Structures are given as structure tokens and as C-alpha cells.
Amino acid sequence: MCGIFGSNNIETFRELCKVNSSRGNFVRSVTYLFPEGLESKTLVKTTHETDFDKPITENPFCIYYLGHVQSPTSKVREFAKKTSHPFSSNGKYLAHNGVLQNDRELIMNRKLKNYNDVDSSIILPLIENIGFKEAIEELEGTFGCWYYDSKKGSLRIFRSGSTLYYKGEYCDGSFSSAALPGYKYIDEGVILEYNFTSRSFIEVDKFKLNMTPFFL
Amino acid sequence: MSKAVVPISGGLDSSVILSIASKQHDDVYALTYDYGQKHKKEILYAGLQIDEYDNIEEHKIIDISFFKDIAPTSSLTNDNIKVAHARDVLGDAQTVNYVPFRNMMMLSIASSYAEAVGADTVYHGSALVDSQAGYWDGSKEFLNEINNVTSLNRKNTIKIEAPLIELSKKQIITLGLDNDVKFKDTWTCYEGDDKACGYCTACSSRIQGFLQNKLIDPIEYQREDIPWGKN
């Protein structure tokens, strides 16, 4: 019950944030990706904001902006970083839109650690446990995700059930849970990876869809 | 003597709930709501389902069609708003198909009726897919909270039971088959056309449930690309 989006262009990113804000108006996160070699050695920085009227700051060194807007799915209305997207572990970052239905089963069956009450929190531990593609093939429910591995410099997006759109032939370099005019669906079961040189998304793999609760 | 109130919409989930309640209780009091929904024809299907059981004491149809006036933001109660297709809204926090506070209103009325007839159980038809489709008032958290409210009653304790709230559509259909539910006598689609649309969130989860059970849904759909018998 959220929205995910990303762009290499701050103006597009701000526009995508606006169009996604109706999907989640509780907390917004902006994750900035930086190239290697910066003096600070910072590769990834995330900021959270509950006041959606505050403008999103441009960072001149940022090579890609990743966003997530969250709606509360419980009566808890206080922001807690631990339960907010993106989740992170060992240089890997993941934001999710949708509802998983087998998260508790996976915790038991795969003996997962470092998760919390939020269903999305199990995805990174699952990836670390059994690998990226194997993990997303085990997820049941609905999901649209962005996933960034800062050690590999790999940014991936994929979906099953949840909406996720792109502009053009992936070449715009933007994606979003809510569509701007001219945006099209990313096919379910396709893994797209962002090429930081050509500044566009490229299909790198496919995964097996598993128990989407809706016939789309 | 055990008594229960069962709100039945005419849809698939509540038909399964009715089959459960009629087994577990001596007397069942059924309620169907006319809330100004586009798919009002579901009320006729509720009537068909009632005929299958011999321990239904009463079937009331309650007119709460004022929802059309007070909640015109929903595609279900406003003819000028198009019903959202599942593929366009999945993951949305609150789709246009949501009717504001409808379930709380309906459960309040059902609880009132339960207290009057001496029933200690009210059934609630929410299923796992309702949370997945963005309905906060179909969630487990909602169920817990509304039970906290009814437990404040100082004389008559009424429990809201939602036996499907953790079940997938596939599991619900299996349960219905075990209980001899006639799925041809159910109407799920949010549109009120002759045939179900096949695209709205209600249709798409129903279709998937049948596909996952490797069954053919006995109702007719406008949509022609459903792979019945091919899965």
C-alpha cells in the first residue's frame, strides 16, 4: 500500500513523487545514489520526511534518485526508521509496494533473521539467504520493488501484481507505481537493471511468477 | 441455542460464510444491505443462497442507500465514477472502489440486530484478498479493533467472527466446495451488467481463485482471455 519511483532527473523525480503521494501520505523516503570515488565514500544516503510539502532537495553528485511513499497499514502513526522503506542490510537496499501473503511462512521455512513486523522486511534477509532470483520467485502476494546492491552498483526493478510503469522503451530511466502520461506497464516477471552509463533500464532476466492473488 | 447474524452480500465469500454459520449455529439471521451499489443485482443472488438452508430464521434486506449521497467518492456508489480494474490499482492504499466506512456501518447494524435477536456472533465476510486490494476495513487489525469496541457492551457480548480473513481465494473456494456451496448462485462483480466484467478487483481475485484450483467458474464473464482449463 505504497508507491515506489525513481529517476536520474530531479524534476521528473519530483513529479513522480507528487503523482505517487496519493498512494501513501504517511512518510516519504528519498534515496540518493552516488558514484564511487567521492571523497566522503558515501554510496547511498536516505532521508525520510513526513511533511510532504517540504521540497525534495537536489544533490549535484547524485546519479539516481529512488523514492518510496508509505501509507500506514496499522494504527501506529509514528514514524520509525526501522519499519520504513527502504530496508537495508550489508549494502543492499530494497523498497516494496504491495502485500506479501507468505512472509510468516518464509520466516519459518527459511529460518530468516533481522526482520520486523512489516512484511516487506523479510525480502532482503531472504535474498541474502538464497539469492536474488530464487528469493523473488518464492514471494507470494503482490509486489513491485526497487533493489539496489551498492557493492555491485546494481539497481533492479521488478513486479508481480503491483503496478509499476516506465516511460518509453525503458530508455527514459524512470519508473513509478503511479503512471505519468505516456507511461506503460513493466511486464510482470521481468527483471530490469539500470545501466548507469546509458542511463536506461535493460531487461536482464525473468523470474517465475508465484501465486499472484489477482488475474490481471 | 446458538444464534448468529450473517451479513450476506450475494457474493462468493459471504456464500461460504453462510455455509459455515449454518453448520455451526442452530439459528441464523441473515442480513443483506442495499447501499446504493451499482451491482445491486447481488441482492437477488443473496436470496438464492438463503434458499439452500433450513435453519435461517429470517432474511432482512436493509436499505442504507443513503451511502450514495454521503459517500459519492466510490465507484461502487457513484455512476459517474468508473469501477477500477485490478491491474490499474494494485498496491494503491485506497482504491476508488473503496466505500468509506461501509464495513463499520454494516457491522454496527448487524451487531444491533444480533443484540435484539439474542445472537452472540456476527459474521464478517472479509478475506485475505481484501487487505491485498487496499481495504483497511477488511484487515485483521480492523477486526480486532471492532471486537474491542463490541466487548465494551456491558450486558450482551457480541463477537465478530471473520473465518476467511486469513484465507486466499483459492482456499475459500475449496472450503465452499467442501460445504456444497453453489457458486453459480453468487455474484461478485462490482459492475451490474448481465455478465461479470472479469477486470475489477473483485472479479480478478475470484477468477484467480478458480484458476488456482484448476476449476472453471460456473458464472459467465465478458472477458474472453481467461485461460479456463489450460492451467
Short mmCIF file of C-alpha atoms in Angstrom, two decimals:
data_model
loop_
_atom_site.label_atom_id
_atom_site.label_comp_id
_atom_site.label_asym_id
_atom_site.label_seq_id
_atom_site.Cartn_x
_atom_site.Cartn_y
_atom_site.Cartn_z
CA MET A 1 0.00 0.00 0.00
CA CYS A 2 2.70 2.37 -1.08
CA GLY A 3 4.37 3.80 -4.11
CA ILE A 4 7.89 3.38 -5.46
CA PHE A 5 9.55 5.51 -8.09
CA GLY A 6 12.91 6.56 -9.39
CA SER A 7 14.62 8.79 -11.90
CA ASN A 8 18.01 10.16 -12.86
CA ASN A 9 16.38 13.56 -13.26
CA ILE A 10 15.37 15.56 -10.20
CA GLU A 11 12.49 17.33 -11.93
CA THR A 12 10.99 14.03 -13.14
CA PHE A 13 11.60 12.55 -9.69
CA ARG A 14 9.70 15.39 -8.01
CA GLU A 15 6.85 14.93 -10.46
CA LEU A 16 6.77 11.20 -9.77
CA CYS A 17 6.75 11.85 -6.04
CA LYS A 18 3.74 14.09 -6.47
CA VAL A 19 1.78 11.58 -8.53
CA ASN A 20 2.61 8.80 -6.06
CA SER A 21 1.77 10.74 -2.92
CA SER A 22 -1.91 9.75 -3.10
CA ARG A 23 -0.75 6.13 -2.69
CA GLY A 24 0.96 6.84 0.61
CA ASN A 25 0.90 10.07 2.55
CA PHE A 26 2.43 8.95 5.83
CA VAL A 27 6.16 9.02 5.20
CA ARG A 28 8.29 9.66 2.16
CA SER A 29 11.83 8.45 1.63
CA VAL A 30 14.37 9.66 -0.88
CA THR A 31 17.43 7.51 -1.50
CA TYR A 32 20.33 9.17 -3.27
CA LEU A 33 22.85 7.04 -5.15
CA PHE A 34 26.36 8.41 -5.54
CA PRO A 35 29.19 7.30 -7.79
CA GLU A 36 32.26 5.66 -6.34
CA GLY A 37 35.22 7.89 -5.70
CA LEU A 38 33.52 10.70 -3.86
CA GLU A 39 35.64 11.95 -1.03
CA SER A 40 33.01 11.12 1.56
CA LYS A 41 32.93 7.49 0.34
CA THR A 42 29.18 7.66 0.70
CA LEU A 43 27.49 5.47 -1.89
CA VAL A 44 23.93 5.68 -0.65
CA LYS A 45 22.08 8.17 1.52
CA THR A 46 18.43 8.00 2.55
CA THR A 47 16.29 10.75 4.05
CA HIS A 48 12.78 10.35 5.45
CA GLU A 49 10.14 13.06 5.60
CA THR A 50 6.59 13.13 6.94
CA ASP A 51 5.84 16.63 5.72
CA PHE A 52 5.15 16.08 2.04
CA ASP A 53 5.04 19.82 1.40
CA LYS A 54 8.77 20.05 2.02
CA PRO A 55 10.61 20.16 -1.31
CA ILE A 56 12.93 17.33 -2.30
CA THR A 57 16.48 18.59 -2.24
CA GLU A 58 18.62 18.19 -5.34
CA ASN A 59 22.10 16.80 -4.79
CA PRO A 60 24.53 17.67 -7.58
CA PHE A 61 26.53 14.47 -7.05
CA CYS A 62 23.53 12.15 -7.10
CA ILE A 63 23.39 9.87 -10.13
CA TYR A 64 19.99 8.37 -9.38
CA TYR A 65 17.07 9.25 -7.09
CA LEU A 66 14.95 6.47 -5.61
CA GLY A 67 11.70 7.14 -3.79
CA HIS A 68 9.10 5.44 -1.66
CA VAL A 69 5.86 6.79 -0.21
CA GLN A 70 4.21 4.80 2.52
CA SER A 71 0.69 4.58 3.84
CA PRO A 72 0.30 3.25 7.36
CA THR A 73 -1.08 -0.28 7.45
CA SER A 74 -1.58 -0.36 11.20
CA LYS A 75 -2.80 2.07 13.83
CA VAL A 76 0.78 3.12 14.51
CA ARG A 77 1.13 6.65 13.18
CA GLU A 78 4.58 7.46 14.46
CA PHE A 79 7.48 7.30 12.09
CA ALA A 80 10.08 4.64 12.85
CA LYS A 81 13.08 4.22 10.59
CA LYS A 82 13.25 0.51 11.41
CA THR A 83 9.85 -0.16 9.82
CA SER A 84 10.19 2.29 6.94
CA HIS A 85 11.32 1.73 3.38
CA PRO A 86 13.87 1.24 2.07
CA PHE A 87 15.05 -1.67 4.17
CA SER A 88 18.79 -2.13 4.15
CA SER A 89 21.33 -4.77 5.01
CA ASN A 90 25.00 -5.22 4.13
CA GLY A 91 24.99 -2.56 1.44
CA LYS A 92 21.72 -3.77 -0.11
CA TYR A 93 18.59 -1.60 -0.18
CA LEU A 94 15.02 -2.54 -1.05
CA ALA A 95 11.69 -0.72 -1.21
CA HIS A 96 8.45 -2.60 -1.77
CA ASN A 97 4.92 -1.77 -2.84
CA GLY A 98 2.24 -4.41 -2.26
CA VAL A 99 1.25 -7.01 0.28
CA LEU A 100 3.06 -10.32 0.75
CA GLN A 101 0.99 -13.27 1.86
CA ASN A 102 3.62 -15.85 2.75
CA ASP A 103 6.07 -13.70 4.73
CA ARG A 104 5.48 -15.52 8.03
CA GLU A 105 5.86 -18.91 6.31
CA LEU A 106 9.13 -17.83 4.74
CA ILE A 107 10.48 -16.67 8.09
CA MET A 108 9.91 -20.15 9.48
CA ASN A 109 10.81 -22.23 6.44
CA ARG A 110 13.92 -20.27 5.55
CA LYS A 111 14.91 -19.53 9.16
CA LEU A 112 15.17 -15.80 8.42
CA LYS A 113 16.69 -13.29 10.80
CA ASN A 114 16.77 -9.49 11.01
CA TYR A 115 13.17 -8.86 10.03
CA ASN A 116 10.37 -6.95 11.80
CA ASP A 117 6.56 -6.82 11.75
CA VAL A 118 6.47 -5.31 8.26
CA ASP A 119 6.02 -7.96 5.56
CA SER A 120 8.50 -6.23 3.25
CA SER A 121 11.27 -6.56 5.83
CA ILE A 122 11.73 -10.25 5.03
CA ILE A 123 12.73 -9.72 1.40
CA LEU A 124 16.37 -8.67 1.98
CA PRO A 125 17.08 -11.45 4.51
CA LEU A 126 15.55 -13.89 2.03
CA ILE A 127 17.77 -12.58 -0.78
CA GLU A 128 20.83 -12.88 1.45
CA ASN A 129 19.78 -16.38 2.38
CA ILE A 130 19.02 -17.94 -1.00
CA GLY A 131 19.95 -15.41 -3.69
CA PHE A 132 18.14 -12.68 -5.59
CA LYS A 133 16.14 -14.52 -8.24
CA GLU A 134 15.41 -17.52 -6.04
CA ALA A 135 14.08 -15.17 -3.36
CA ILE A 136 11.66 -13.24 -5.55
CA GLU A 137 10.38 -16.50 -7.02
CA GLU A 138 9.39 -17.58 -3.51
CA LEU A 139 7.38 -14.46 -2.75
CA GLU A 140 3.60 -14.84 -2.81
CA GLY A 141 1.23 -11.90 -2.83
CA THR A 142 1.73 -8.63 -4.67
CA PHE A 143 4.98 -6.78 -5.06
CA GLY A 144 6.66 -4.07 -7.05
CA CYS A 145 10.19 -3.36 -5.83
CA TRP A 146 13.36 -1.45 -6.42
CA TYR A 147 16.53 -3.16 -5.21
CA TYR A 148 19.99 -1.64 -5.07
CA ASP A 149 23.17 -3.55 -4.31
CA SER A 150 25.73 -0.85 -3.61
CA LYS A 151 28.65 -3.29 -3.65
CA LYS A 152 27.82 -4.36 -7.20
CA GLY A 153 26.38 -0.99 -8.27
CA SER A 154 23.29 -2.87 -9.43
CA LEU A 155 19.85 -1.23 -9.44
CA ARG A 156 16.97 -3.56 -10.32
CA ILE A 157 13.21 -3.20 -10.56
CA PHE A 158 10.59 -5.94 -10.89
CA ARG A 159 6.95 -6.60 -10.17
CA SER A 160 4.27 -9.24 -9.68
CA GLY A 161 0.71 -7.97 -9.26
CA SER A 162 1.51 -4.46 -8.02
CA THR A 163 1.59 -1.72 -10.61
CA LEU A 164 4.92 -0.48 -12.00
CA TYR A 165 5.31 1.71 -15.05
CA TYR A 166 8.13 3.05 -17.19
CA LYS A 167 8.38 5.62 -19.93
CA GLY A 168 9.39 4.78 -23.47
CA GLU A 169 11.45 1.68 -24.14
CA TYR A 170 12.96 1.80 -20.66
CA CYS A 171 15.28 4.48 -22.07
CA ASP A 172 13.94 7.36 -20.04
CA GLY A 173 15.47 5.79 -16.95
CA SER A 174 12.42 6.48 -14.79
CA PHE A 175 9.89 4.16 -13.20
CA SER A 176 6.87 4.59 -10.97
CA SER A 177 3.99 2.79 -9.22
CA ALA A 178 1.66 5.54 -10.45
CA ALA A 179 1.78 6.50 -14.09
CA LEU A 180 2.50 9.84 -15.67
CA PRO A 181 1.04 10.43 -19.15
CA GLY A 182 2.73 8.16 -21.69
CA TYR A 183 3.92 5.61 -19.15
CA LYS A 184 3.43 1.87 -19.84
CA TYR A 185 3.34 -1.24 -17.71
CA ILE A 186 6.55 -3.09 -16.97
CA ASP A 187 5.77 -6.74 -17.73
CA GLU A 188 5.29 -8.97 -14.71
CA GLY A 189 8.12 -11.40 -14.14
CA VAL A 190 10.75 -9.29 -15.89
CA ILE A 191 13.88 -8.08 -14.07
CA LEU A 192 15.12 -4.73 -15.33
CA GLU A 193 18.54 -3.37 -14.44
CA TYR A 194 19.59 0.23 -14.73
CA ASN A 195 22.66 0.90 -16.83
CA PHE A 196 24.42 3.87 -15.26
CA THR A 197 26.33 4.56 -18.48
CA SER A 198 23.48 4.56 -20.98
CA ARG A 199 21.13 5.88 -18.25
CA SER A 200 18.39 3.44 -19.22
CA PHE A 201 16.86 0.18 -17.98
CA ILE A 202 17.72 -3.10 -19.67
CA GLU A 203 15.97 -6.45 -19.28
CA VAL A 204 18.49 -8.80 -17.68
CA ASP A 205 16.40 -11.76 -16.59
CA LYS A 206 12.96 -13.18 -15.96
CA PHE A 207 11.52 -14.78 -12.85
CA LYS A 208 8.72 -17.26 -12.34
CA LEU A 209 5.50 -15.67 -11.09
CA ASN A 210 4.18 -17.29 -7.96
CA MET A 211 0.64 -17.08 -6.60
CA THR A 212 -0.44 -13.56 -7.51
CA PRO A 213 -3.86 -13.31 -5.89
CA PHE A 214 -5.37 -11.49 -8.89
CA PHE A 215 -5.86 -12.49 -12.52
CA LEU A 216 -4.73 -9.36 -14.32
CA MET B 1 -29.48 -22.45 21.49
CA SER B 2 -26.80 -20.89 19.38
CA LYS B 3 -27.72 -17.91 17.21
CA ALA B 4 -25.70 -15.93 14.71
CA VAL B 5 -26.20 -12.98 12.41
CA VAL B 6 -24.73 -13.39 8.93
CA PRO B 7 -24.50 -10.44 6.55
CA ILE B 8 -24.66 -11.90 3.04
CA SER B 9 -23.97 -9.79 0.01
CA GLY B 10 -24.72 -12.35 -2.65
CA GLY B 11 -21.01 -12.72 -3.34
CA LEU B 12 -18.77 -15.75 -3.17
CA ASP B 13 -17.15 -15.09 0.20
CA SER B 14 -20.37 -14.49 2.11
CA SER B 15 -21.93 -17.57 0.49
CA VAL B 16 -19.11 -19.62 2.04
CA ILE B 17 -19.56 -17.82 5.37
CA LEU B 18 -23.25 -18.67 5.29
CA SER B 19 -22.41 -22.33 4.75
CA ILE B 20 -20.10 -22.25 7.76
CA ALA B 21 -22.54 -20.40 10.00
CA SER B 22 -25.48 -22.62 9.13
CA LYS B 23 -23.45 -25.65 10.24
CA GLN B 24 -22.19 -24.09 13.45
CA HIS B 25 -25.35 -22.40 14.72
CA ASP B 26 -28.90 -23.54 15.38
CA ASP B 27 -30.49 -20.35 14.12
CA VAL B 28 -29.12 -17.99 11.53
CA TYR B 29 -30.36 -14.46 10.95
CA ALA B 30 -29.30 -13.19 7.56
CA LEU B 31 -28.87 -9.56 6.54
CA THR B 32 -28.35 -8.09 3.11
CA TYR B 33 -27.61 -4.44 2.51
CA ASP B 34 -28.77 -2.21 -0.27
CA TYR B 35 -26.15 0.52 -0.01
CA GLY B 36 -26.84 2.03 -3.39
CA GLN B 37 -24.30 -0.20 -5.09
CA LYS B 38 -24.07 -0.41 -8.88
CA HIS B 39 -24.15 -4.16 -8.62
CA LYS B 40 -27.48 -4.24 -6.81
CA LYS B 41 -28.26 -7.49 -8.60
CA GLU B 42 -26.10 -9.22 -5.98
CA ILE B 43 -29.06 -8.87 -3.60
CA LEU B 44 -31.04 -11.29 -5.78
CA TYR B 45 -28.20 -13.80 -5.50
CA ALA B 46 -28.28 -13.45 -1.73
CA GLY B 47 -31.90 -14.57 -1.89
CA LEU B 48 -30.93 -17.67 -3.91
CA GLN B 49 -28.31 -18.64 -1.34
CA ILE B 50 -30.76 -18.35 1.55
CA ASP B 51 -32.99 -20.96 -0.05
CA GLU B 52 -30.28 -23.60 0.39
CA TYR B 53 -30.51 -23.73 4.20
CA ASP B 54 -33.32 -24.69 6.52
CA ASN B 55 -32.10 -23.03 9.71
CA ILE B 56 -32.34 -19.43 8.53
CA GLU B 57 -34.86 -17.79 10.79
CA GLU B 58 -35.10 -14.53 8.93
CA HIS B 59 -33.56 -12.68 5.98
CA LYS B 60 -33.73 -8.91 6.22
CA ILE B 61 -32.80 -6.56 3.42
CA ILE B 62 -31.69 -3.28 4.93
CA ASP B 63 -31.84 -0.07 2.95
CA ILE B 64 -28.76 2.03 3.58
CA SER B 65 -28.74 3.52 0.12
CA PHE B 66 -28.08 6.93 1.67
CA PHE B 67 -24.46 5.93 1.08
CA LYS B 68 -24.97 7.16 -2.46
CA ASP B 69 -25.47 10.63 -1.02
CA ILE B 70 -22.95 10.70 1.78
CA ALA B 71 -20.14 8.78 0.06
CA PRO B 72 -20.19 9.69 -3.62
CA THR B 73 -16.40 9.20 -3.80
CA SER B 74 -16.70 5.48 -4.51
CA SER B 75 -17.05 3.91 -7.94
CA LEU B 76 -19.46 1.43 -6.35
CA THR B 77 -21.97 4.08 -5.36
CA ASN B 78 -21.41 6.78 -7.96
CA ASP B 79 -22.49 6.06 -11.54
CA ASN B 80 -20.15 8.77 -12.82
CA ILE B 81 -17.01 7.05 -11.48
CA LYS B 82 -15.63 4.10 -13.41
CA VAL B 83 -15.00 0.89 -11.46
CA ALA B 84 -11.23 0.41 -11.19
CA HIS B 85 -9.64 -2.58 -12.84
CA ALA B 86 -7.28 -4.60 -10.64
CA ARG B 87 -4.29 -4.18 -12.95
CA ASP B 88 -4.54 -0.40 -12.63
CA VAL B 89 -4.76 -0.09 -8.87
CA LEU B 90 -2.95 -2.95 -7.16
CA GLY B 91 -0.78 -1.60 -4.40
CA ASP B 92 -2.90 1.54 -4.09
CA ALA B 93 -3.57 2.44 -0.45
CA GLN B 94 -7.25 3.17 -1.08
CA THR B 95 -8.70 2.48 -4.48
CA VAL B 96 -11.66 4.26 -5.97
CA ASN B 97 -13.70 1.09 -5.33
CA TYR B 98 -13.49 1.66 -1.57
CA VAL B 99 -16.73 2.81 0.11
CA PRO B 100 -15.86 4.98 3.12
CA PHE B 101 -16.54 3.22 6.43
CA ARG B 102 -19.03 0.88 4.79
CA ASN B 103 -17.95 -2.20 6.74
CA MET B 104 -18.04 -0.45 10.09
CA MET B 105 -21.55 0.78 9.35
CA MET B 106 -22.70 -2.67 8.23
CA LEU B 107 -21.17 -4.44 11.20
CA SER B 108 -22.73 -1.93 13.58
CA ILE B 109 -26.16 -2.62 12.11
CA ALA B 110 -25.54 -6.37 12.23
CA SER B 111 -24.44 -6.12 15.88
CA SER B 112 -27.53 -4.15 16.73
CA TYR B 113 -29.68 -6.83 15.10
CA ALA B 114 -27.71 -9.55 16.91
CA GLU B 115 -28.34 -7.95 20.27
CA ALA B 116 -32.04 -7.66 19.52
CA VAL B 117 -32.46 -11.33 18.49
CA GLY B 118 -30.15 -12.67 21.21
CA ALA B 119 -27.31 -13.77 18.94
CA ASP B 120 -23.78 -13.78 20.31
CA THR B 121 -21.96 -13.98 16.96
CA VAL B 122 -21.89 -11.71 13.94
CA TYR B 123 -20.02 -12.90 10.87
CA HIS B 124 -17.86 -10.64 8.75
CA GLY B 125 -17.02 -11.68 5.20
CA SER B 126 -13.57 -10.14 4.79
CA ALA B 127 -10.91 -12.31 3.20
CA LEU B 128 -7.14 -12.03 2.79
CA VAL B 129 -7.54 -10.56 -0.66
CA ASP B 130 -9.43 -7.57 0.76
CA SER B 131 -6.34 -6.38 2.61
CA GLN B 132 -4.29 -7.04 -0.51
CA ALA B 133 -6.68 -4.91 -2.54
CA GLY B 134 -6.28 -2.00 -0.13
CA TYR B 135 -9.36 -2.20 2.09
CA TRP B 136 -8.33 -1.21 5.62
CA ASP B 137 -11.79 -2.22 6.86
CA GLY B 138 -11.17 -5.73 5.61
CA SER B 139 -7.98 -6.20 7.63
CA LYS B 140 -7.27 -8.30 10.71
CA GLU B 141 -6.39 -5.11 12.58
CA PHE B 142 -9.85 -3.74 11.84
CA LEU B 143 -11.45 -6.97 13.04
CA ASN B 144 -9.51 -6.84 16.32
CA GLU B 145 -10.40 -3.22 16.92
CA ILE B 146 -14.09 -3.62 16.20
CA ASN B 147 -14.18 -6.59 18.58
CA ASN B 148 -12.56 -4.37 21.20
CA VAL B 149 -15.43 -1.94 20.73
CA THR B 150 -18.22 -4.54 20.91
CA SER B 151 -16.62 -6.02 24.02
CA LEU B 152 -17.41 -2.77 25.85
CA ASN B 153 -21.09 -3.77 25.80
CA ARG B 154 -21.98 -4.25 29.48
CA LYS B 155 -24.71 -6.83 29.04
CA ASN B 156 -24.55 -8.63 25.73
CA THR B 157 -21.20 -9.68 24.41
CA ILE B 158 -21.18 -9.99 20.66
CA LYS B 159 -18.19 -11.45 18.88
CA ILE B 160 -17.45 -10.53 15.29
CA GLU B 161 -16.08 -13.61 13.55
CA ALA B 162 -14.27 -13.48 10.22
CA PRO B 163 -13.35 -17.06 9.35
CA LEU B 164 -11.99 -16.16 5.90
CA ILE B 165 -9.80 -13.24 6.91
CA GLU B 166 -6.56 -15.20 6.55
CA LEU B 167 -7.64 -17.35 3.63
CA SER B 168 -6.75 -16.86 -0.02
CA LYS B 169 -9.49 -17.02 -2.63
CA LYS B 170 -8.20 -20.43 -3.63
CA GLN B 171 -8.68 -21.70 -0.07
CA ILE B 172 -12.12 -20.10 0.21
CA ILE B 173 -13.31 -21.81 -2.96
CA THR B 174 -12.00 -25.15 -1.67
CA LEU B 175 -13.85 -24.60 1.59
CA GLY B 176 -17.01 -23.68 -0.30
CA LEU B 177 -16.78 -26.85 -2.39
CA ASP B 178 -16.43 -28.90 0.80
CA ASN B 179 -19.59 -27.22 2.08
CA ASP B 180 -21.53 -27.74 -1.17
CA VAL B 181 -21.82 -24.04 -1.94
CA LYS B 182 -23.37 -23.40 -5.35
CA PHE B 183 -21.01 -20.84 -6.85
CA LYS B 184 -23.27 -20.33 -9.85
CA ASP B 185 -25.65 -18.63 -7.43
CA THR B 186 -23.15 -15.95 -6.43
CA TRP B 187 -22.41 -12.52 -7.90
CA THR B 188 -19.02 -10.94 -7.27
CA CYS B 189 -18.51 -8.31 -9.98
CA TYR B 190 -18.65 -4.63 -9.00
CA GLU B 191 -20.39 -3.85 -12.28
CA GLY B 192 -24.07 -4.63 -12.55
CA ASP B 193 -24.04 -5.94 -16.12
CA ASP B 194 -25.54 -9.19 -17.40
CA LYS B 195 -22.14 -10.90 -17.34
CA ALA B 196 -19.31 -10.30 -14.85
CA CYS B 197 -16.66 -7.93 -16.25
CA GLY B 198 -13.61 -10.03 -15.33
CA TYR B 199 -11.41 -6.99 -14.73
CA CYS B 200 -12.47 -5.33 -11.46
CA THR B 201 -10.61 -6.24 -8.27
CA ALA B 202 -13.49 -8.46 -7.17
CA CYS B 203 -13.65 -10.39 -10.46
CA SER B 204 -9.89 -10.72 -10.84
CA SER B 205 -9.40 -12.33 -7.43
CA ARG B 206 -12.36 -14.66 -7.98
CA ILE B 207 -11.04 -15.74 -11.38
CA GLN B 208 -7.58 -16.35 -9.93
CA GLY B 209 -9.06 -18.46 -7.14
CA PHE B 210 -10.79 -20.74 -9.62
CA LEU B 211 -7.72 -20.90 -11.88
CA GLN B 212 -5.50 -21.82 -8.95
CA ASN B 213 -7.94 -24.59 -8.06
CA LYS B 214 -7.86 -25.75 -11.71
CA LEU B 215 -11.61 -25.21 -11.90
CA ILE B 216 -13.89 -23.36 -14.29
CA ASP B 217 -16.01 -20.68 -12.69
CA PRO B 218 -19.65 -21.53 -13.39
CA ILE B 219 -20.64 -17.89 -13.98
CA GLU B 220 -20.22 -16.07 -17.28
CA TYR B 221 -17.67 -13.33 -17.96
CA GLN B 222 -17.44 -10.62 -20.60
CA ARG B 223 -13.67 -11.06 -20.59
CA GLU B 224 -12.53 -13.57 -23.18
CA ASP B 225 -8.87 -14.18 -22.33
CA ILE B 226 -9.35 -16.22 -19.15
CA PRO B 227 -7.43 -19.50 -19.60
CA TRP B 228 -10.06 -21.84 -18.21
CA GLY B 229 -8.92 -25.43 -18.43
CA LYS B 230 -5.44 -24.52 -19.62
CA ASN B 231 -3.70 -24.21 -16.28
#
